[in-house]
Tab-separated table of C-alpha atoms in Angstrom:
chain	number	residue	atom	x	y	z
V	1	UNK	CA	49.421	-6.705	-8.522
V	2	UNK	CA	51.470	-7.399	-5.432
V	3	UNK	CA	54.968	-7.753	-6.850
V	4	UNK	CA	58.266	-8.856	-5.344
V	5	UNK	CA	59.951	-5.628	-4.424
V	6	UNK	CA	61.347	-4.023	-1.326
V	7	UNK	CA	59.522	-0.989	0.059
V	8	UNK	CA	61.658	1.195	2.302
V	9	UNK	CA	60.421	4.211	4.233
V	10	UNK	CA	62.141	6.935	6.229
V	11	UNK	CA	65.628	5.377	5.973
V	12	UNK	CA	68.061	4.909	3.134
V	13	UNK	CA	68.832	1.198	3.136
V	14	UNK	CA	71.779	0.012	1.062
V	15	UNK	CA	72.544	-3.565	0.155
V	16	UNK	CA	75.272	-5.008	2.352
V	17	UNK	CA	78.486	-6.473	1.083
V	18	UNK	CA	79.519	-3.720	-1.356
V	19	UNK	CA	83.218	-2.912	-1.465
V	20	UNK	CA	82.578	0.762	-0.628
V	21	UNK	CA	80.439	-0.054	2.409
V	22	UNK	CA	82.246	0.388	5.737
V	23	UNK	CA	82.140	-2.350	8.329
V	24	UNK	CA	78.985	-2.169	10.466
V	25	UNK	CA	79.239	-1.207	14.115
V	26	UNK	CA	76.506	-3.710	14.971
V	27	UNK	CA	74.819	-6.699	13.367
V	28	UNK	CA	71.334	-7.950	14.164
V	29	UNK	CA	68.948	-10.488	12.661
V	30	UNK	CA	65.217	-9.925	12.568
V	31	UNK	CA	63.023	-12.596	14.103
V	32	UNK	CA	61.738	-13.366	10.628
V	33	UNK	CA	65.274	-13.959	9.321
V	34	UNK	CA	65.681	-16.719	11.893
V	35	UNK	CA	62.445	-18.466	11.015
V	36	UNK	CA	63.754	-20.207	7.907
V	37	UNK	CA	66.653	-22.615	7.653
V	38	UNK	CA	67.686	-21.198	4.272
V	39	UNK	CA	68.627	-17.537	3.991
V	40	UNK	CA	67.765	-15.454	2.154
V	41	UNK	CA	64.448	-16.593	0.720
V	42	UNK	CA	63.943	-16.588	-3.048
V	43	UNK	CA	61.883	-13.713	-4.394
V	44	UNK	CA	59.499	-14.095	-7.311
V	45	UNK	CA	56.454	-16.232	-7.996
V	46	UNK	CA	52.851	-15.265	-8.466
V	47	UNK	CA	50.802	-12.723	-6.608
V	48	UNK	CA	49.106	-13.458	-3.293
V	49	UNK	CA	45.888	-15.494	-3.441
V	50	UNK	CA	42.540	-14.770	-1.811
V	51	UNK	CA	43.050	-16.962	1.268
V	52	UNK	CA	45.726	-15.273	3.329
V	53	UNK	CA	47.064	-16.072	6.782
V	54	UNK	CA	48.887	-13.359	8.742
V	55	UNK	CA	51.235	-14.114	11.622
V	56	UNK	CA	53.901	-12.428	13.739
V	57	UNK	CA	57.020	-14.524	14.277
V	58	UNK	CA	58.236	-14.929	17.887
V	59	UNK	CA	61.833	-15.245	19.035
V	60	UNK	CA	63.279	-18.207	20.925
V	61	UNK	CA	65.465	-15.855	22.949
V	62	UNK	CA	62.949	-13.043	23.519
V	63	UNK	CA	59.653	-14.882	23.251
V	64	UNK	CA	56.418	-13.705	21.666
V	65	UNK	CA	55.776	-10.132	20.639
V	66	UNK	CA	53.583	-8.225	23.092
V	67	UNK	CA	49.931	-8.675	22.227
V	68	UNK	CA	49.074	-5.071	21.382
V	69	UNK	CA	51.973	-4.849	18.921
V	70	UNK	CA	51.121	-8.237	17.423
V	71	UNK	CA	47.492	-7.268	16.904
V	72	UNK	CA	48.485	-3.883	15.478
V	73	UNK	CA	50.750	-5.501	12.875
V	74	UNK	CA	48.082	-7.998	11.829
V	75	UNK	CA	45.458	-5.238	11.675
V	76	UNK	CA	47.656	-3.127	9.366
V	77	UNK	CA	48.039	-6.015	6.922
V	78	UNK	CA	44.362	-6.953	7.132
V	79	UNK	CA	43.234	-3.379	6.393
V	80	UNK	CA	45.524	-3.150	3.368
V	81	UNK	CA	44.446	-6.527	2.007
V	82	UNK	CA	40.755	-5.730	2.490
V	83	UNK	CA	41.144	-2.554	0.410
V	84	UNK	CA	43.523	-3.987	-2.192
V	85	UNK	CA	41.665	-7.263	-2.704
V	86	UNK	CA	37.889	-7.117	-2.167
V	87	UNK	CA	36.656	-10.490	-0.995
V	88	UNK	CA	39.979	-11.583	0.452
V	89	UNK	CA	39.858	-13.983	3.413
V	90	UNK	CA	42.362	-12.938	6.093
V	91	UNK	CA	43.000	-15.286	9.001
V	92	UNK	CA	45.299	-14.439	11.926
V	93	UNK	CA	47.810	-17.206	12.725
V	94	UNK	CA	48.724	-17.705	16.362
V	95	UNK	CA	52.444	-17.300	16.973
V	96	UNK	CA	52.619	-20.707	18.665
V	97	UNK	CA	52.553	-22.176	15.123
V	98	UNK	CA	55.470	-20.010	14.011
V	99	UNK	CA	58.444	-21.164	16.059
V	100	UNK	CA	61.852	-20.199	14.704
V	101	UNK	CA	63.702	-22.678	12.531
V	102	UNK	CA	60.690	-24.757	11.506
V	103	UNK	CA	60.836	-23.384	7.977
V	104	UNK	CA	58.705	-23.888	4.889
V	105	UNK	CA	57.522	-27.445	5.610
V	106	UNK	CA	55.969	-26.355	8.904
V	107	UNK	CA	54.534	-23.245	7.265
V	108	UNK	CA	52.758	-25.373	4.654
V	109	UNK	CA	51.257	-27.565	7.379
V	110	UNK	CA	50.138	-24.440	9.205
V	111	UNK	CA	48.594	-23.130	5.992
V	112	UNK	CA	46.582	-26.319	5.600
V	113	UNK	CA	45.425	-26.100	9.205
V	114	UNK	CA	44.202	-22.525	8.772
V	115	UNK	CA	42.864	-23.057	5.255
V	116	UNK	CA	45.144	-20.539	3.502
V	117	UNK	CA	47.445	-20.746	0.492
V	118	UNK	CA	49.394	-17.532	1.119
V	119	UNK	CA	51.005	-16.483	4.399
V	120	UNK	CA	52.161	-13.013	5.408
V	121	UNK	CA	54.879	-13.283	8.048
V	122	UNK	CA	55.996	-10.273	10.063
V	123	UNK	CA	58.448	-9.494	12.809
V	124	UNK	CA	59.265	-6.373	14.783
V	125	UNK	CA	62.729	-5.911	16.264
V	126	UNK	CA	64.527	-3.119	18.086
V	127	UNK	CA	68.150	-2.069	18.390
V	128	UNK	CA	69.590	0.734	20.541
V	129	UNK	CA	72.754	2.412	19.267
V	130	UNK	CA	74.837	3.736	22.201
V	131	UNK	CA	76.390	7.172	22.333
V	132	UNK	CA	79.938	6.060	21.504
V	133	UNK	CA	79.233	4.086	18.331
V	134	UNK	CA	77.200	5.727	15.559
V	135	UNK	CA	77.441	4.069	12.164
V	136	UNK	CA	76.030	1.349	9.969
V	137	UNK	CA	73.926	-1.393	11.514
V	138	UNK	CA	73.703	-4.512	9.364
V	139	UNK	CA	70.248	-6.041	9.645
V	140	UNK	CA	69.714	-9.612	8.487
V	141	UNK	CA	66.208	-9.984	7.040
V	142	UNK	CA	64.239	-12.847	5.505
V	143	UNK	CA	65.353	-11.755	2.035
V	144	UNK	CA	68.922	-10.626	2.685
V	145	UNK	CA	71.049	-8.142	4.602
V	146	UNK	CA	70.364	-4.396	4.689
V	147	UNK	CA	72.612	-1.645	6.059
V	148	UNK	CA	71.089	1.215	8.043
V	149	UNK	CA	73.065	4.254	9.214
V	150	UNK	CA	72.114	4.936	12.808
V	151	UNK	CA	73.039	8.011	14.791
V	152	UNK	CA	74.278	7.755	18.371
V	153	UNK	CA	71.685	7.289	21.104
V	154	UNK	CA	69.027	6.199	18.644
V	155	UNK	CA	66.457	3.420	18.922
V	156	UNK	CA	65.905	1.579	15.634
V	157	UNK	CA	62.579	-0.226	15.240
V	158	UNK	CA	62.561	-2.583	12.279
V	159	UNK	CA	59.606	-4.414	10.726
V	160	UNK	CA	60.446	-7.297	8.403
V	161	UNK	CA	57.660	-8.690	6.215
V	162	UNK	CA	57.452	-11.492	3.644
V	163	UNK	CA	54.433	-12.669	1.644
V	164	UNK	CA	54.929	-16.363	0.875
V	165	UNK	CA	53.088	-18.430	-1.717
V	166	UNK	CA	52.907	-21.834	-0.056
V	167	UNK	CA	52.660	-23.836	-3.291
V	168	UNK	CA	55.914	-22.510	-4.772
V	169	UNK	CA	57.626	-21.576	-1.514
V	170	UNK	CA	58.599	-18.226	-3.011
V	171	UNK	CA	58.271	-14.717	-1.654
V	172	UNK	CA	55.806	-12.742	-3.770
V	173	UNK	CA	56.381	-9.511	-1.851
V	174	UNK	CA	58.886	-8.425	0.780
V	175	UNK	CA	59.565	-5.172	2.529
V	176	UNK	CA	61.434	-3.763	5.465
V	177	UNK	CA	60.001	-0.712	7.204
V	178	UNK	CA	61.923	1.088	9.900
V	179	UNK	CA	61.803	4.109	12.158
V	180	UNK	CA	64.310	5.946	14.329
V	181	UNK	CA	63.760	7.595	17.688
V	182	UNK	CA	66.379	9.576	19.588
V	183	UNK	CA	66.729	8.226	23.131
V	184	UNK	CA	69.212	9.611	25.628
V	185	UNK	CA	71.166	7.435	28.031
V	186	UNK	CA	69.065	8.474	31.044
V	187	UNK	CA	65.864	7.389	29.313
V	188	UNK	CA	67.372	4.111	28.178
V	189	UNK	CA	68.612	3.332	31.671
V	190	UNK	CA	65.241	3.924	33.334
V	191	UNK	CA	62.886	0.956	32.902
V	192	UNK	CA	59.710	3.064	32.888
V	193	UNK	CA	61.044	5.672	30.467
V	194	UNK	CA	62.530	2.954	28.289
V	195	UNK	CA	59.165	1.189	27.976
V	196	UNK	CA	57.536	4.478	26.992
V	197	UNK	CA	60.217	5.129	24.358
V	198	UNK	CA	59.787	1.614	22.973
V	199	UNK	CA	56.009	2.141	22.785
V	200	UNK	CA	56.487	5.431	20.913
V	201	UNK	CA	58.971	3.813	18.532
V	202	UNK	CA	56.592	0.903	17.884
V	203	UNK	CA	53.751	3.304	17.090
V	204	UNK	CA	55.975	5.111	14.572
V	205	UNK	CA	56.958	1.842	12.915
V	206	UNK	CA	53.347	0.673	12.648
V	207	UNK	CA	52.387	3.983	11.024
V	208	UNK	CA	55.206	3.447	8.531
V	209	UNK	CA	53.958	-0.062	7.796
V	210	UNK	CA	50.414	1.167	7.201
V	211	UNK	CA	51.678	3.917	4.876
V	212	UNK	CA	53.823	1.455	2.928
V	213	UNK	CA	51.011	-1.030	2.419
V	214	UNK	CA	48.574	1.702	1.453
V	215	UNK	CA	50.981	3.065	-1.156
V	216	UNK	CA	52.137	-0.242	-2.615
V	217	UNK	CA	49.062	-2.452	-2.236
V	218	UNK	CA	45.988	-0.256	-2.066
V	219	UNK	CA	46.849	2.568	-4.461
V	220	UNK	CA	48.320	0.133	-6.982
V	221	UNK	CA	44.880	-1.461	-7.280
V	222	UNK	CA	43.096	1.730	-8.264
């Protein structure tokens, strides 16, 4: 059964706001965190149904995710659902239906349009930590804040995912998967090298997502 828990790979993520937690050197919100007017979303509810829509949330400031990354994220979820739930219907949702701030009411209308009763929303975000400021980065996600310790000159790639039951409006599963890639200042300052580093970091994050869904969705069904 797909349950409401957080799966975290390759990084130790601690809940923000504890008294012993130092102040973060940077704060970012995932694109998915900005999609809903209320934050964080409530976790709980029943497991995902057999009609599932999968979409990648764009950003008003940055725009849509590049197409290869978007398709890779949807493909990872589709493959896991196909193996975990034989007979599942998975329908990609175009990101034009997933503008930030529209919230649950819009998501329910989108679900009706695509004929689904469960929606998997994803976002992929990046943050570069400069050489002079290693430390905690506080990441706002759809289900709350997480703190990640990031070394200097490191590119953090962060995938935020929420499985939402449209009838109840609750999150039946949520996870944040992240990867780190060391990037020196010369690479980050060169547009061509920076794009290559971002592509490598995205590939690592997608591998982490696939591993997480295989472990928590597919193997749990056997």
